[in-house]
Amino acid sequence: MVFNQFQVWEDIKRNAEIGYDICIVGAGASGTGIALDASLRGYKVILIDKGDFASQTSSKSTKLIHGGVRYLEQAVKTLDWQQFHMVYKALHERRSMIDNAPHLAHPLALLTPCYSWFDRIYYRIGMWLYDQIAGKTNLLPSKSVSNEQLKKILPHLNVDGMKGGILYYDGQFNDARYALSVAKAAARNGAHVINYTELKDLVLSPKSLKIKKVILQNNQLGKTLEVPVKAVINAAGPFADPIRKMANPKLHNRLKVSRGAHIVLHKSFWESEKALLIPKTDDGRVVFVIPWRDYVLVGTTDEPDKLKESPPILEEEKVYLLDYFNRFSAKKASLEDISGVFVGQRPLIEAQISEAMPQDTKSIVRDHVVEVDSRSKLVSILGGKWTTYRVMAKDTLDMLESEVFSVYQTRCKTQHYNLFTGVDFDPKIFDELVSKNSISSHTLKHLQEIYGPEKGLVLSFCESQKDGLKEIIPNQPYLLGEIEYLKTFEMANSLDDILDRRWGISLRDTHLANEIKKVVQF
Ligand SMILES: Cc1cc2nc3c(=O)[nH]c(=O)nc-3n(C[C@H](O)[C@H](O)[C@H](O)COP(=O)(O)OP(=O)(O)OC[C@H]3O[C@@H](n4cnc5c(N)ncnc54)[C@H](O)[C@@H]3O)c2cc1C
């Protein structure tokens, strides 16, 4: 399926007179999930994003599919049913996220270190409860491990003063590609999906003040369109308030943002497939050390912030994260060893902030709220987390059907929907291509991890291009032909779209990304 800007914009133009059932604004975790669910329910959908797919929060997460050990602890301590329910939902969603795109998501073992026997019993009970809540969908059972075992499975862990630990399982995933894959699955089911297209304004009915049309501007093609819609869903994440006010200037802001920074080091600093959960930093946070391909990811922070696009990391955030890494790693890293950094902004609902301590964003329930503005009928999905993106989509569409369309709720079909349904490439032909062209093992690994069932399409496309099978940088797995493939079939509009999100290199290794920029003409 060709999936490029020009083609989709033409499709939207052709459809502009008839219009759409639903326009979804924002193509991060929330918006892409809603687009797929709505298309599978049979609605005519348009999904737009003013930037690239997942270019804001959804590509800057810690990349964990998790119920939240910390949230469970809070739920039990405060007997908070809402928080417990959120953990329950997220734990059950882990299985769907992995099963629906297995090359993009997998179980991850995490260790919680213990410094007293009391800790070990406390966390053992906590993790046992975590497993029990997940029930049949549990990934793998948690277990208690001694210092001797720890030295074997985490050779770089500094075990000084430790009394063993608890090993438990959550999931790890490729957030940016997951969002793109959900968006493409929606497109395969008939949705018109386009990036770099901004919602500029809403046209309201002069009588009822309900939304009638959307004004869209494609920032790459420099074109504007007015399109009739039956409903608009605001899935703009941390940017949702300006859109709520576009629909109804009387609405008050509901969101605050908190920033979360990550640093990335080379894998040689943490040679293990197992991650570490540091359950309590001196200031009461949780920090993760997570193996991530040939690297290790350390994060995250959680501080109130002002809303901005792609916020840079602060020097003190690097120092803070490095300090925690060095406390737990026998192999010490310095600031010069940091190969990549990224910062995300969490959309947090203000009412939940005031229920928690006003300045303490760490203690907020990371749940979502669906709001329908009674005047304009704008539906906004606020807050939430990546792990529950599918439930958020379902709740949003159920609400839209009952409150805006006034129809009986249709069935959500996404729980067991493989995101690559309809992608077909004969594995025998792929094997032939590999042996005929002597494709290296590192390129094969890269093709599998990035494209999964689409890897055959990528390889045959590269073979058809002049120099398409040439490595961009010698001994790195990326092929020259992939650039053209990503433009044509994954709507990449710049080299940054590719380096930041299609491959994710810039987040892990800015030096390598710069090397690629020197040799690739986009
Ligand atoms: C540091 C950090 C770590 C996290 N780690 C995890 C984790 O490990 N696991 C987990 O489950 N969750 C995690 N989360 C939470 C999760 O990442 C977010 O909840 C989720 O990505 C939010 O997705 P979203 O689609 O709502 O927002 P976004 O991804 O921000 O998407 C909103 C989109 O709307 C677009 N937009 C805005 N205005 C307009 C307009 N006018 N027209 C068109 N488009 C517009 C933006 O360009 C943007 O792409 C983390 C969050 C942060 C910040």
CSV table of N, CA and C in Angstrom, one decimal, residues 38-126:
chain,number,residue,atom,x,y,z
A,38,ALA,N,-12.0,3.1,15.2
A,38,ALA,CA,-13.2,3.7,14.5
A,38,ALA,C,-13.3,3.1,13.1
A,39,SER,N,-12.1,2.8,12.4
A,39,SER,CA,-12.2,2.3,11.1
A,39,SER,C,-12.8,0.8,11.1
A,40,LEU,N,-12.3,0.1,12.1
A,40,LEU,CA,-12.8,-1.3,12.3
A,40,LEU,C,-14.3,-1.3,12.6
A,41,ARG,N,-14.8,-0.2,13.3
A,41,ARG,CA,-16.3,-0.1,13.6
A,41,ARG,C,-17.1,0.3,12.3
A,42,GLY,N,-16.3,0.6,11.3
A,42,GLY,CA,-17.0,1.0,10.0
A,42,GLY,C,-17.2,2.5,9.7
A,43,TYR,N,-16.6,3.3,10.5
A,43,TYR,CA,-16.7,4.8,10.3
A,43,TYR,C,-15.7,5.3,9.2
A,44,LYS,N,-16.1,6.3,8.6
A,44,LYS,CA,-15.2,7.0,7.6
A,44,LYS,C,-14.4,8.0,8.4
A,45,VAL,N,-13.1,7.7,8.4
A,45,VAL,CA,-12.2,8.4,9.4
A,45,VAL,C,-11.1,9.2,8.6
A,46,ILE,N,-10.8,10.4,9.2
A,46,ILE,CA,-9.6,11.1,8.8
A,46,ILE,C,-8.7,11.3,10.0
A,47,LEU,N,-7.4,11.0,10.0
A,47,LEU,CA,-6.5,11.1,11.1
A,47,LEU,C,-5.4,12.1,10.7
A,48,ILE,N,-5.2,13.2,11.4
A,48,ILE,CA,-4.2,14.2,11.0
A,48,ILE,C,-3.3,14.4,12.2
A,49,ASP,N,-2.0,14.8,11.8
A,49,ASP,CA,-1.1,15.3,12.8
A,49,ASP,C,-0.3,16.5,12.3
A,50,LYS,N,-0.1,17.5,13.1
A,50,LYS,CA,0.6,18.7,12.6
A,50,LYS,C,2.1,18.4,12.4
A,51,GLY,N,2.6,17.4,13.0
A,51,GLY,CA,4.0,17.0,12.8
A,51,GLY,C,4.0,15.6,12.2
A,52,ASP,N,5.0,14.8,12.5
A,52,ASP,CA,5.1,13.4,12.1
A,52,ASP,C,4.3,12.6,13.0
A,53,PHE,N,4.0,11.3,12.6
A,53,PHE,CA,3.3,10.4,13.5
A,53,PHE,C,4.2,10.3,14.8
A,54,ALA,N,3.5,10.3,16.0
A,54,ALA,CA,4.2,10.1,17.3
A,54,ALA,C,5.4,11.0,17.5
A,55,SER,N,5.3,12.2,16.9
A,55,SER,CA,6.5,13.0,17.0
A,55,SER,C,6.6,13.7,18.4
A,56,GLN,N,5.5,13.7,19.1
A,56,GLN,CA,5.6,14.4,20.5
A,56,GLN,C,5.8,13.3,21.5
A,57,THR,N,4.9,13.3,22.5
A,57,THR,CA,5.1,12.4,23.7
A,57,THR,C,5.3,10.9,23.3
A,58,SER,N,4.5,10.5,22.3
A,58,SER,CA,4.4,9.0,22.0
A,58,SER,C,5.7,8.4,21.5
A,59,SER,N,6.7,9.2,21.1
A,59,SER,CA,8.0,8.6,20.7
A,59,SER,C,9.0,8.8,21.8
A,60,LYS,N,8.6,9.4,22.9
A,60,LYS,CA,9.6,9.8,23.9
A,60,LYS,C,9.3,9.1,25.3
A,61,SER,N,8.6,8.0,25.2
A,61,SER,CA,8.2,7.3,26.4
A,61,SER,C,9.4,6.5,26.9
A,62,THR,N,9.3,5.8,28.0
A,62,THR,CA,10.3,5.0,28.6
A,62,THR,C,10.2,3.6,27.9
A,63,LYS,N,9.3,3.4,27.0
A,63,LYS,CA,9.1,2.2,26.2
A,63,LYS,C,8.7,1.0,26.9
A,64,LEU,N,8.0,1.2,28.1
A,64,LEU,CA,7.6,0.1,28.9
A,64,LEU,C,6.1,-0.2,28.7
A,65,ILE,N,5.7,-1.4,28.6
A,65,ILE,CA,4.3,-1.8,28.6
A,65,ILE,C,4.1,-2.3,30.0
A,66,HIS,N,3.5,-1.5,30.8
A,66,HIS,CA,3.4,-1.9,32.3
A,66,HIS,C,2.2,-1.5,33.0
A,67,GLY,N,1.9,-2.3,34.0
A,67,GLY,CA,0.8,-2.0,34.9
A,67,GLY,C,1.2,-0.9,35.8
A,68,GLY,N,2.5,-0.8,36.2
A,68,GLY,CA,2.9,0.2,37.1
A,68,GLY,C,3.1,-0.3,38.5
A,69,VAL,N,4.2,-0.9,38.9
A,69,VAL,CA,4.5,-1.4,40.2
A,69,VAL,C,4.3,-0.3,41.3
A,70,ARG,N,4.7,0.9,40.9
A,70,ARG,CA,4.6,2.0,41.8
A,70,ARG,C,3.1,2.4,42.1
A,71,TYR,N,2.3,2.3,41.0
A,71,TYR,CA,0.9,2.7,41.1
A,71,TYR,C,0.2,1.6,42.0
A,72,LEU,N,0.6,0.4,41.8
A,72,LEU,CA,0.0,-0.7,42.6
A,72,LEU,C,0.3,-0.5,44.1
A,73,GLU,N,1.5,-0.1,44.4
A,73,GLU,CA,1.9,0.2,45.8
A,73,GLU,C,1.1,1.3,46.4
A,74,GLN,N,0.9,2.4,45.6
A,74,GLN,CA,0.1,3.5,46.0
A,74,GLN,C,-1.4,3.1,46.2
A,75,ALA,N,-1.9,2.2,45.3
A,75,ALA,CA,-3.3,1.8,45.4
A,75,ALA,C,-3.5,1.0,46.7
A,76,VAL,N,-2.5,0.1,47.0
A,76,VAL,CA,-2.7,-0.7,48.2
A,76,VAL,C,-2.6,0.2,49.4
A,77,LYS,N,-1.6,1.0,49.4
A,77,LYS,CA,-1.3,1.9,50.6
A,77,LYS,C,-2.5,2.8,51.0
A,78,THR,N,-3.1,3.3,49.9
A,78,THR,CA,-4.1,4.3,50.1
A,78,THR,C,-5.5,3.8,49.9
A,79,LEU,N,-5.6,2.4,49.7
A,79,LEU,CA,-6.9,1.7,49.4
A,79,LEU,C,-7.7,2.5,48.3
A,80,ASP,N,-6.9,2.8,47.2
A,80,ASP,CA,-7.5,3.7,46.1
A,80,ASP,C,-8.0,2.7,45.0
A,81,TRP,N,-9.3,2.6,44.9
A,81,TRP,CA,-9.9,1.7,44.0
A,81,TRP,C,-9.7,2.1,42.5
A,82,GLN,N,-9.7,3.4,42.3
A,82,GLN,CA,-9.5,3.9,40.9
A,82,GLN,C,-8.1,3.6,40.4
A,83,GLN,N,-7.2,3.8,41.3
A,83,GLN,CA,-5.8,3.5,40.9
A,83,GLN,C,-5.6,2.0,40.7
A,84,PHE,N,-6.2,1.2,41.6
A,84,PHE,CA,-6.1,-0.3,41.4
A,84,PHE,C,-6.7,-0.7,40.1
A,85,HIS,N,-7.8,-0.1,39.8
A,85,HIS,CA,-8.5,-0.5,38.5
A,85,HIS,C,-7.6,-0.1,37.3
A,86,MET,N,-6.9,1.0,37.4
A,86,MET,CA,-6.0,1.4,36.3
A,86,MET,C,-4.9,0.4,36.1
A,87,VAL,N,-4.3,0.0,37.3
A,87,VAL,CA,-3.3,-1.0,37.2
A,87,VAL,C,-3.8,-2.3,36.6
A,88,TYR,N,-5.0,-2.7,37.0
A,88,TYR,CA,-5.6,-3.9,36.5
A,88,TYR,C,-5.8,-3.9,34.9
A,89,LYS,N,-6.3,-2.7,34.5
A,89,LYS,CA,-6.5,-2.5,33.0
A,89,LYS,C,-5.2,-2.6,32.3
A,90,ALA,N,-4.2,-1.9,32.8
A,90,ALA,CA,-2.9,-1.9,32.1
A,90,ALA,C,-2.2,-3.2,32.1
A,91,LEU,N,-2.3,-4.0,33.2
A,91,LEU,CA,-1.7,-5.3,33.2
A,91,LEU,C,-2.3,-6.2,32.2
A,92,HIS,N,-3.6,-6.1,32.0
A,92,HIS,CA,-4.3,-6.9,31.0
A,92,HIS,C,-4.0,-6.5,29.6
A,93,GLU,N,-3.7,-5.2,29.4
A,93,GLU,CA,-3.4,-4.7,28.1
A,93,GLU,C,-2.1,-5.2,27.6
A,94,ARG,N,-1.1,-5.5,28.5
A,94,ARG,CA,0.2,-5.9,28.1
A,94,ARG,C,0.2,-7.0,27.1
A,95,ARG,N,-0.6,-8.0,27.3
A,95,ARG,CA,-0.7,-9.2,26.5
A,95,ARG,C,-1.2,-8.8,25.0
A,96,SER,N,-2.2,-8.0,25.0
A,96,SER,CA,-2.7,-7.5,23.6
A,96,SER,C,-1.7,-6.8,22.9
A,97,MET,N,-1.0,-5.9,23.6
A,97,MET,CA,0.0,-5.1,22.8
A,97,MET,C,1.1,-6.0,22.3
A,98,ILE,N,1.5,-7.0,23.0
A,98,ILE,CA,2.6,-7.9,22.5
A,98,ILE,C,2.1,-8.8,21.4
A,99,ASP,N,0.9,-9.4,21.6
A,99,ASP,CA,0.4,-10.3,20.6
A,99,ASP,C,0.0,-9.6,19.3
A,100,ASN,N,-0.4,-8.4,19.4
A,100,ASN,CA,-0.9,-7.7,18.1
A,100,ASN,C,0.3,-7.2,17.3
A,101,ALA,N,1.5,-7.1,17.8
A,101,ALA,CA,2.7,-6.7,17.0
A,101,ALA,C,3.9,-7.3,17.6
A,102,PRO,N,4.1,-8.6,17.5
A,102,PRO,CA,5.2,-9.3,18.3
A,102,PRO,C,6.6,-8.8,17.9
A,103,HIS,N,6.8,-8.3,16.7
A,103,HIS,CA,8.2,-7.8,16.5
A,103,HIS,C,8.5,-6.4,17.1
A,104,LEU,N,7.4,-5.8,17.5
A,104,LEU,CA,7.6,-4.4,18.1
A,104,LEU,C,7.5,-4.4,19.6
A,105,ALA,N,7.1,-5.5,20.2
A,105,ALA,CA,6.9,-5.6,21.7
A,105,ALA,C,7.2,-7.0,22.2
A,106,HIS,N,7.8,-7.0,23.4
A,106,HIS,CA,8.2,-8.3,23.9
A,106,HIS,C,8.2,-8.2,25.5
A,107,PRO,N,8.2,-9.4,26.2
A,107,PRO,CA,8.3,-9.3,27.6
A,107,PRO,C,9.7,-8.9,28.0
A,108,LEU,N,9.8,-8.3,29.1
A,108,LEU,CA,11.1,-7.8,29.6
A,108,LEU,C,11.2,-8.1,31.1
A,109,ALA,N,12.4,-8.7,31.5
A,109,ALA,CA,12.6,-9.1,32.9
A,109,ALA,C,13.2,-7.8,33.6
A,110,LEU,N,12.6,-7.5,34.7
A,110,LEU,CA,13.1,-6.3,35.5
A,110,LEU,C,13.5,-6.8,36.9
A,111,LEU,N,14.6,-6.3,37.4
A,111,LEU,CA,15.0,-6.6,38.8
A,111,LEU,C,14.7,-5.5,39.7
A,112,THR,N,14.1,-5.8,40.9
A,112,THR,CA,14.0,-4.8,41.9
A,112,THR,C,15.0,-5.2,43.0
A,113,PRO,N,16.0,-4.4,43.2
A,113,PRO,CA,17.0,-4.7,44.3
A,113,PRO,C,16.5,-4.5,45.7
A,114,CYS,N,16.9,-5.4,46.6
A,114,CYS,CA,16.4,-5.2,48.0
A,114,CYS,C,17.6,-5.0,48.9
A,115,TYR,N,17.5,-4.1,49.9
A,115,TYR,CA,18.6,-3.9,50.8
A,115,TYR,C,18.3,-4.3,52.2
A,116,SER,N,17.2,-5.0,52.5
A,116,SER,CA,17.0,-5.6,53.8
A,116,SER,C,16.1,-6.8,53.5
A,117,TRP,N,16.0,-7.7,54.5
A,117,TRP,CA,15.1,-8.9,54.4
A,117,TRP,C,13.7,-8.4,54.4
A,118,PHE,N,13.4,-7.3,55.1
A,118,PHE,CA,12.0,-6.8,55.1
A,118,PHE,C,11.6,-6.4,53.7
A,119,ASP,N,12.6,-5.7,53.0
A,119,ASP,CA,12.3,-5.2,51.6
A,119,ASP,C,12.0,-6.4,50.7
A,120,ARG,N,12.8,-7.5,50.9
A,120,ARG,CA,12.7,-8.7,50.0
A,120,ARG,C,11.3,-9.3,50.2
A,121,ILE,N,10.8,-9.4,51.4
A,121,ILE,CA,9.5,-10.0,51.7
A,121,ILE,C,8.4,-9.0,51.1
A,122,TYR,N,8.6,-7.7,51.4
A,122,TYR,CA,7.7,-6.7,51.0
A,122,TYR,C,7.5,-6.7,49.4
A,123,TYR,N,8.6,-6.7,48.7
A,123,TYR,CA,8.5,-6.7,47.2
A,123,TYR,C,8.1,-8.0,46.7
A,124,ARG,N,8.5,-9.1,47.4
A,124,ARG,CA,8.0,-10.4,46.9
A,124,ARG,C,6.5,-10.5,46.9
A,125,ILE,N,5.9,-10.0,48.0
A,125,ILE,CA,4.4,-10.0,48.1
A,125,ILE,C,3.8,-9.1,47.1
A,126,GLY,N,4.5,-7.9,46.9
A,126,GLY,CA,4.0,-6.9,45.9
A,126,GLY,C,4.0,-7.5,44.5
